[in-house]
């Protein structure tokens, strides 16, 4: 937050004796001040008819020529500007033709009515940082918040291929997501060893025409890296969408020489509602 409308006052605190006293600095706002910025951190694409971004501020008689501006990302031109004294509003950039200009906050204050944005049909291209800047001749104040409009995976799979040299290629695949996901691969054992993050797995992202992404993570494991003494190796792939609480995870068990894998899948969307679902693919008789 940035506010240039403060004045500073030194106050002497007297504790009852001539010898003891303390000075404290009191900061008094002498200009417009933003009290609360309300921007949703994440929204699932296609689930909301509109979303409201609000910027609540207080001002006083010193705030002549008040102007409210909203910026997207780090662009210099505001995507929305309102000058109350001129009853003038202007939209541009990603919000051009996306705002409900009849929307007003529930207040009788003529200098606050059109401070908020009501965005119609929020979609992925509106993901980014939003900054509210309120200025006057007495000073200014600003706050910012990132909003992510995400698309969940339409496919998420974890599989392996047993190679001729007894090594195993493990592939994790997620399709149709936004923003680009974070994929992580873990290796554990049915013998009880905790899963360890595989730090050298190779990741690849493929952008789609729709703006979504397909993501891949893979790694080849040698026989010496896998579980021994009759235990199975357990691979786990976790998926997260940054800036949201959306997450998924899948596990798969590998037994040397097996034809069909055993899947142990964990789904969660959002992450704080995670619950476990297990399913097994029956072995195919040789």
mmCIF file of C-alpha atoms in Angstrom:
data_model
loop_
_atom_site.group_PDB
_atom_site.id
_atom_site.type_symbol
_atom_site.label_atom_id
_atom_site.label_comp_id
_atom_site.label_asym_id
_atom_site.label_seq_id
_atom_site.Cartn_x
_atom_site.Cartn_y
_atom_site.Cartn_z
ATOM 1 C CA UNK A 1 0.000 0.000 0.000
ATOM 2 C CA UNK A 2 1.227 3.470 -0.891
ATOM 3 C CA UNK A 3 -0.173 6.612 0.709
ATOM 4 C CA UNK A 4 1.280 10.073 0.274
ATOM 5 C CA UNK A 5 -1.367 11.907 2.292
ATOM 6 C CA UNK A 6 -0.029 11.419 5.830
ATOM 7 C CA UNK A 7 1.104 14.057 8.273
ATOM 8 C CA UNK A 8 3.313 13.261 11.262
ATOM 9 C CA UNK A 9 2.824 14.598 14.807
ATOM 10 C CA UNK A 10 5.179 14.176 17.754
ATOM 11 C CA UNK A 11 3.346 13.846 21.114
ATOM 12 C CA UNK A 12 4.996 14.062 24.547
ATOM 13 C CA UNK A 13 3.739 11.508 27.061
ATOM 14 C CA UNK A 14 4.140 12.755 30.664
ATOM 15 C CA UNK A 15 4.243 10.044 33.341
ATOM 16 C CA UNK A 16 3.754 12.443 36.258
ATOM 17 C CA UNK A 17 7.297 13.596 36.941
ATOM 18 C CA UNK A 18 9.372 16.345 35.414
ATOM 19 C CA UNK A 19 12.200 13.928 34.697
ATOM 20 C CA UNK A 20 10.330 11.140 32.925
ATOM 21 C CA UNK A 21 8.650 11.494 29.600
ATOM 22 C CA UNK A 22 8.415 9.800 26.217
ATOM 23 C CA UNK A 23 7.727 11.023 22.721
ATOM 24 C CA UNK A 24 5.728 8.888 20.298
ATOM 25 C CA UNK A 25 5.018 9.449 16.628
ATOM 26 C CA UNK A 26 1.367 9.508 15.619
ATOM 27 C CA UNK A 27 0.573 9.194 11.925
ATOM 28 C CA UNK A 28 -2.589 11.022 10.942
ATOM 29 C CA UNK A 29 -4.142 10.425 7.546
ATOM 30 C CA UNK A 30 -4.766 13.730 5.836
ATOM 31 C CA UNK A 31 -5.919 12.304 2.489
ATOM 32 C CA UNK A 32 -7.798 9.465 0.862
ATOM 33 C CA UNK A 33 -7.055 6.023 2.322
ATOM 34 C CA UNK A 34 -8.034 2.561 1.053
ATOM 35 C CA UNK A 35 -9.479 0.512 3.902
ATOM 36 C CA UNK A 36 -10.204 -2.771 2.098
ATOM 37 C CA UNK A 37 -9.543 -4.306 -1.317
ATOM 38 C CA UNK A 38 -11.897 -7.159 -2.211
ATOM 39 C CA UNK A 39 -10.655 -9.294 -5.118
ATOM 40 C CA UNK A 40 -11.357 -13.063 -5.281
ATOM 41 C CA UNK A 41 -8.107 -15.023 -5.344
ATOM 42 C CA UNK A 42 -9.456 -17.709 -7.655
ATOM 43 C CA UNK A 43 -12.542 -18.545 -9.721
ATOM 44 C CA UNK A 44 -13.218 -21.626 -11.829
ATOM 45 C CA UNK A 45 -13.657 -20.701 -15.471
ATOM 46 C CA UNK A 46 -17.239 -20.848 -16.716
ATOM 47 C CA UNK A 47 -18.879 -21.184 -13.283
ATOM 48 C CA UNK A 48 -19.759 -17.541 -12.515
ATOM 49 C CA UNK A 49 -21.954 -15.079 -14.418
ATOM 50 C CA UNK A 50 -20.046 -12.181 -12.870
ATOM 51 C CA UNK A 51 -17.449 -11.282 -10.260
ATOM 52 C CA UNK A 52 -17.155 -8.055 -8.241
ATOM 53 C CA UNK A 53 -13.841 -6.367 -7.428
ATOM 54 C CA UNK A 54 -14.269 -3.652 -4.795
ATOM 55 C CA UNK A 55 -12.015 -0.958 -3.402
ATOM 56 C CA UNK A 56 -13.331 0.615 -0.190
ATOM 57 C CA UNK A 57 -11.776 3.930 0.815
ATOM 58 C CA UNK A 58 -12.345 6.896 3.101
ATOM 59 C CA UNK A 59 -11.680 10.523 2.278
ATOM 60 C CA UNK A 60 -12.145 13.987 3.760
ATOM 61 C CA UNK A 61 -12.634 17.598 2.738
ATOM 62 C CA UNK A 62 -9.002 17.823 1.569
ATOM 63 C CA UNK A 63 -9.592 15.279 -1.193
ATOM 64 C CA UNK A 64 -10.450 17.577 -4.077
ATOM 65 C CA UNK A 65 -10.606 16.119 -7.609
ATOM 66 C CA UNK A 66 -10.916 12.511 -6.457
ATOM 67 C CA UNK A 67 -10.151 9.912 -9.146
ATOM 68 C CA UNK A 68 -10.513 6.107 -8.939
ATOM 69 C CA UNK A 69 -8.379 3.969 -11.260
ATOM 70 C CA UNK A 70 -8.033 0.219 -11.703
ATOM 71 C CA UNK A 71 -4.943 -1.252 -13.408
ATOM 72 C CA UNK A 72 -4.359 -4.745 -14.815
ATOM 73 C CA UNK A 73 -0.921 -6.300 -14.414
ATOM 74 C CA UNK A 74 1.758 -3.616 -14.906
ATOM 75 C CA UNK A 75 0.160 -1.739 -17.785
ATOM 76 C CA UNK A 76 0.421 2.030 -17.467
ATOM 77 C CA UNK A 77 -3.054 2.724 -18.842
ATOM 78 C CA UNK A 78 -5.903 2.002 -16.414
ATOM 79 C CA UNK A 79 -8.533 -0.535 -17.475
ATOM 80 C CA UNK A 80 -11.121 1.515 -15.559
ATOM 81 C CA UNK A 81 -11.228 5.148 -14.481
ATOM 82 C CA UNK A 82 -13.945 7.094 -12.669
ATOM 83 C CA UNK A 83 -13.927 10.823 -11.940
ATOM 84 C CA UNK A 84 -16.870 11.500 -9.578
ATOM 85 C CA UNK A 85 -16.853 15.288 -9.960
ATOM 86 C CA UNK A 86 -17.221 14.965 -13.751
ATOM 87 C CA UNK A 87 -19.495 11.909 -13.616
ATOM 88 C CA UNK A 88 -17.090 10.366 -16.127
ATOM 89 C CA UNK A 89 -16.166 6.678 -16.484
ATOM 90 C CA UNK A 90 -13.846 5.011 -18.976
ATOM 91 C CA UNK A 91 -12.909 1.371 -19.661
ATOM 92 C CA UNK A 92 -10.143 -0.066 -21.841
ATOM 93 C CA UNK A 93 -7.862 -3.060 -22.330
ATOM 94 C CA UNK A 94 -9.019 -6.448 -21.062
ATOM 95 C CA UNK A 95 -12.115 -4.916 -19.437
ATOM 96 C CA UNK A 96 -13.373 -3.183 -22.577
ATOM 97 C CA UNK A 97 -17.022 -4.302 -23.018
ATOM 98 C CA UNK A 98 -16.653 -6.670 -20.033
ATOM 99 C CA UNK A 99 -18.041 -4.412 -17.262
ATOM 100 C CA UNK A 100 -21.604 -3.897 -16.095
ATOM 101 C CA UNK A 101 -21.634 -0.086 -16.125
ATOM 102 C CA UNK A 102 -25.046 -0.007 -14.423
ATOM 103 C CA UNK A 103 -23.579 -1.603 -11.317
ATOM 104 C CA UNK A 104 -23.065 0.602 -8.249
ATOM 105 C CA UNK A 105 -22.112 -0.253 -4.682
ATOM 106 C CA UNK A 106 -24.867 0.016 -2.096
ATOM 107 C CA UNK A 107 -24.114 3.501 -0.850
ATOM 108 C CA UNK A 108 -25.562 6.991 -1.109
ATOM 109 C CA UNK A 109 -22.088 8.478 -1.244
ATOM 110 C CA UNK A 110 -21.685 10.095 -4.644
ATOM 111 C CA UNK A 111 -17.896 9.754 -4.345
ATOM 112 C CA UNK A 112 -18.034 5.968 -3.809
ATOM 113 C CA UNK A 113 -20.920 4.678 -5.944
ATOM 114 C CA UNK A 114 -18.899 3.532 -8.965
ATOM 115 C CA UNK A 115 -15.643 2.547 -7.271
ATOM 116 C CA UNK A 116 -16.163 -1.225 -7.871
ATOM 117 C CA UNK A 117 -15.896 -3.440 -10.969
ATOM 118 C CA UNK A 118 -18.571 -5.952 -11.864
ATOM 119 C CA UNK A 119 -16.955 -8.145 -14.529
ATOM 120 C CA UNK A 120 -19.256 -10.180 -16.746
ATOM 121 C CA UNK A 121 -18.445 -13.841 -17.474
ATOM 122 C CA UNK A 122 -14.904 -13.932 -15.994
ATOM 123 C CA UNK A 123 -12.571 -16.063 -18.130
ATOM 124 C CA UNK A 124 -8.922 -17.094 -18.126
ATOM 125 C CA UNK A 125 -7.592 -14.034 -19.976
ATOM 126 C CA UNK A 126 -8.681 -11.949 -16.989
ATOM 127 C CA UNK A 127 -6.244 -13.764 -14.691
ATOM 128 C CA UNK A 128 -3.626 -11.404 -13.293
ATOM 129 C CA UNK A 129 -2.825 -8.619 -10.865
ATOM 130 C CA UNK A 130 -5.420 -5.913 -10.223
ATOM 131 C CA UNK A 131 -4.409 -2.612 -8.624
ATOM 132 C CA UNK A 132 -6.809 -0.029 -7.240
ATOM 133 C CA UNK A 133 -5.396 3.509 -7.132
ATOM 134 C CA UNK A 134 -7.351 6.365 -5.574
ATOM 135 C CA UNK A 135 -5.911 9.865 -5.980
ATOM 136 C CA UNK A 136 -6.776 13.438 -5.034
ATOM 137 C CA UNK A 137 -4.937 16.740 -4.783
ATOM 138 C CA UNK A 138 -4.211 15.875 -1.141
ATOM 139 C CA UNK A 139 -2.568 12.473 -1.794
ATOM 140 C CA UNK A 140 -3.087 8.947 -3.056
ATOM 141 C CA UNK A 141 -3.340 5.341 -1.940
ATOM 142 C CA UNK A 142 -3.171 1.978 -3.738
ATOM 143 C CA UNK A 143 -3.560 -1.736 -3.117
ATOM 144 C CA UNK A 144 -3.197 -4.800 -5.337
ATOM 145 C CA UNK A 145 -4.310 -8.424 -5.482
ATOM 146 C CA UNK A 146 -3.909 -11.288 -7.980
ATOM 147 C CA UNK A 147 -7.015 -13.068 -9.317
ATOM 148 C CA UNK A 148 -6.720 -16.433 -11.101
ATOM 149 C CA UNK A 149 -9.480 -17.787 -13.335
ATOM 150 C CA UNK A 150 -8.536 -21.466 -13.536
ATOM 151 C CA UNK A 151 -9.513 -24.420 -15.700
ATOM 152 C CA UNK A 152 -9.384 -27.883 -14.064
ATOM 153 C CA UNK A 153 -7.873 -30.887 -15.810
ATOM 154 C CA UNK A 154 -10.144 -32.756 -18.197
ATOM 155 C CA UNK A 155 -7.719 -35.693 -18.045
ATOM 156 C CA UNK A 156 -5.185 -36.709 -15.409
ATOM 157 C CA UNK A 157 -3.344 -40.011 -15.624
ATOM 158 C CA UNK A 158 -0.279 -41.774 -14.222
ATOM 159 C CA UNK A 159 1.143 -44.812 -16.044
ATOM 160 C CA UNK A 160 4.310 -46.823 -16.545
ATOM 161 C CA UNK A 161 5.948 -48.840 -19.301
ATOM 162 C CA UNK A 162 8.309 -51.705 -18.481
ATOM 163 C CA UNK A 163 11.327 -51.615 -20.807
ATOM 164 C CA UNK A 164 13.424 -54.541 -22.048
ATOM 165 C CA UNK A 165 16.377 -53.762 -19.770
ATOM 166 C CA UNK A 166 14.176 -54.069 -16.620
ATOM 167 C CA UNK A 167 13.950 -50.316 -16.298
ATOM 168 C CA UNK A 168 10.545 -48.585 -15.979
ATOM 169 C CA UNK A 169 9.387 -45.406 -17.683
ATOM 170 C CA UNK A 170 6.829 -43.507 -15.578
ATOM 171 C CA UNK A 171 4.667 -40.814 -17.154
ATOM 172 C CA UNK A 172 2.276 -38.353 -15.514
ATOM 173 C CA UNK A 173 -0.059 -36.492 -17.884
ATOM 174 C CA UNK A 174 -2.589 -33.706 -17.290
ATOM 175 C CA UNK A 175 -4.592 -32.116 -20.093
ATOM 176 C CA UNK A 176 -6.634 -28.964 -20.642
ATOM 177 C CA UNK A 177 -5.566 -26.906 -17.611
ATOM 178 C CA UNK A 178 -5.027 -23.226 -16.863
ATOM 179 C CA UNK A 179 -2.755 -21.806 -15.546
ATOM 180 C CA UNK A 180 0.227 -24.103 -16.305
ATOM 181 C CA UNK A 181 0.193 -26.665 -13.472
ATOM 182 C CA UNK A 182 2.858 -27.737 -11.017
ATOM 183 C CA UNK A 183 3.507 -31.467 -11.419
ATOM 184 C CA UNK A 184 5.645 -33.447 -8.957
ATOM 185 C CA UNK A 185 6.647 -37.105 -8.997
ATOM 186 C CA UNK A 186 7.356 -39.194 -5.879
ATOM 187 C CA UNK A 187 8.767 -42.697 -5.408
ATOM 188 C CA UNK A 188 8.033 -44.883 -2.405
ATOM 189 C CA UNK A 189 7.691 -48.555 -1.503
ATOM 190 C CA UNK A 190 4.916 -50.821 -0.252
ATOM 191 C CA UNK A 191 7.419 -51.963 2.379
ATOM 192 C CA UNK A 192 6.718 -48.718 4.215
ATOM 193 C CA UNK A 193 9.428 -46.316 3.113
ATOM 194 C CA UNK A 194 8.016 -42.760 2.816
ATOM 195 C CA UNK A 195 7.678 -41.355 -0.706
ATOM 196 C CA UNK A 196 10.595 -39.221 -1.846
ATOM 197 C CA UNK A 197 10.386 -36.358 -4.322
ATOM 198 C CA UNK A 198 12.000 -37.216 -7.668
ATOM 199 C CA UNK A 199 13.931 -34.037 -8.361
ATOM 200 C CA UNK A 200 15.215 -34.884 -11.854
ATOM 201 C CA UNK A 201 11.923 -35.753 -13.564
ATOM 202 C CA UNK A 202 11.519 -34.059 -16.944
ATOM 203 C CA UNK A 203 8.513 -31.782 -17.475
ATOM 204 C CA UNK A 204 7.003 -30.471 -20.701
ATOM 205 C CA UNK A 205 4.141 -28.037 -21.311
ATOM 206 C CA UNK A 206 2.164 -27.766 -24.538
ATOM 207 C CA UNK A 207 -0.026 -24.645 -24.980
ATOM 208 C CA UNK A 208 -3.353 -25.179 -26.733
ATOM 209 C CA UNK A 209 -5.232 -22.835 -29.049
ATOM 210 C CA UNK A 210 -7.887 -22.364 -26.336
ATOM 211 C CA UNK A 211 -5.274 -20.912 -23.969
ATOM 212 C CA UNK A 212 -5.206 -24.047 -21.804
ATOM 213 C CA UNK A 213 -2.166 -26.307 -21.373
ATOM 214 C CA UNK A 214 -1.322 -29.994 -21.595
ATOM 215 C CA UNK A 215 1.429 -30.956 -19.148
ATOM 216 C CA UNK A 216 3.693 -34.010 -18.992
ATOM 217 C CA UNK A 217 6.160 -35.287 -16.408
ATOM 218 C CA UNK A 218 8.279 -38.389 -16.964
ATOM 219 C CA UNK A 219 11.301 -40.258 -15.703
ATOM 220 C CA UNK A 220 12.940 -43.628 -16.420
ATOM 221 C CA UNK A 221 13.880 -45.656 -13.327
ATOM 222 C CA UNK A 222 16.568 -48.343 -13.407
ATOM 223 C CA UNK A 223 16.025 -51.688 -11.703
ATOM 224 C CA UNK A 224 18.445 -50.653 -8.924
ATOM 225 C CA UNK A 225 16.214 -47.715 -7.982
ATOM 226 C CA UNK A 226 13.096 -49.829 -7.525
ATOM 227 C CA UNK A 227 11.833 -51.757 -4.515
ATOM 228 C CA UNK A 228 13.266 -55.220 -3.876
ATOM 229 C CA UNK A 229 12.544 -58.367 -1.847
ATOM 230 C CA UNK A 230 9.000 -58.791 -3.140
ATOM 231 C CA UNK A 231 7.856 -55.253 -2.317
ATOM 232 C CA UNK A 232 6.233 -53.026 -4.916
ATOM 233 C CA UNK A 233 7.451 -49.599 -5.965
ATOM 234 C CA UNK A 234 4.799 -46.915 -5.467
ATOM 235 C CA UNK A 235 4.814 -43.900 -7.767
ATOM 236 C CA UNK A 236 2.779 -40.809 -6.966
ATOM 237 C CA UNK A 237 2.090 -37.757 -9.128
ATOM 238 C CA UNK A 238 0.686 -34.565 -7.593
ATOM 239 C CA UNK A 239 -0.893 -31.745 -9.552
ATOM 240 C CA UNK A 240 -1.526 -28.183 -8.373
ATOM 241 C CA UNK A 241 -2.736 -25.040 -10.115
ATOM 242 C CA UNK A 242 -0.710 -22.092 -8.753
ATOM 243 C CA UNK A 243 -2.707 -19.309 -7.180
ATOM 244 C CA UNK A 244 -5.666 -21.616 -6.438
ATOM 245 C CA UNK A 245 -6.651 -24.358 -3.992
ATOM 246 C CA UNK A 246 -7.172 -26.863 -6.817
ATOM 247 C CA UNK A 247 -5.084 -30.040 -6.497
ATOM 248 C CA UNK A 248 -5.123 -33.697 -7.498
ATOM 249 C CA UNK A 249 -2.894 -36.688 -6.909
ATOM 250 C CA UNK A 250 -2.593 -40.236 -8.252
ATOM 251 C CA UNK A 251 -0.636 -43.284 -7.174
ATOM 252 C CA UNK A 252 0.336 -46.393 -9.046
ATOM 253 C CA UNK A 253 2.069 -49.533 -7.758
ATOM 254 C CA UNK A 254 4.661 -51.370 -9.844
ATOM 255 C CA UNK A 255 5.491 -55.049 -9.389
ATOM 256 C CA UNK A 256 8.429 -56.295 -11.496
ATOM 257 C CA UNK A 257 7.176 -58.482 -14.331
ATOM 258 C CA UNK A 258 3.523 -57.484 -13.914
ATOM 259 C CA UNK A 259 1.426 -56.713 -17.002
ATOM 260 C CA UNK A 260 -1.351 -54.525 -15.584
ATOM 261 C CA UNK A 261 -0.556 -51.912 -12.930
ATOM 262 C CA UNK A 262 -2.367 -51.370 -9.668
ATOM 263 C CA UNK A 263 -3.790 -47.861 -9.384
ATOM 264 C CA UNK A 264 -4.381 -46.038 -6.116
ATOM 265 C CA UNK A 265 -5.887 -42.664 -7.030
ATOM 266 C CA UNK A 266 -6.369 -39.616 -4.832
ATOM 267 C CA UNK A 267 -8.558 -36.843 -6.172
ATOM 268 C CA UNK A 268 -9.136 -33.410 -4.713
ATOM 269 C CA UNK A 269 -10.639 -30.287 -6.178
ATOM 270 C CA UNK A 270 -10.261 -28.165 -4.176
ATOM 271 C CA UNK A 271 -7.277 -29.311 -2.104
ATOM 272 C CA UNK A 272 -8.928 -28.619 1.245
ATOM 273 C CA UNK A 273 -11.691 -31.111 0.364
ATOM 274 C CA UNK A 274 -9.295 -33.985 -0.502
ATOM 275 C CA UNK A 275 -10.556 -37.519 0.035
ATOM 276 C CA UNK A 276 -9.110 -40.836 -1.016
ATOM 277 C CA UNK A 277 -10.602 -43.087 -3.649
ATOM 278 C CA UNK A 278 -8.981 -46.444 -4.410
ATOM 279 C CA UNK A 279 -9.505 -48.630 -7.428
ATOM 280 C CA UNK A 280 -7.621 -51.671 -8.634
ATOM 281 C CA UNK A 281 -7.140 -52.856 -12.182
ATOM 282 C CA UNK A 282 -7.326 -56.662 -12.114
ATOM 283 C CA UNK A 283 -4.249 -58.519 -13.272
ATOM 284 C CA UNK A 284 -4.361 -60.064 -16.700
ATOM 285 C CA UNK A 285 -3.631 -63.775 -16.686
ATOM 286 C CA UNK A 286 -0.700 -64.849 -18.820
#
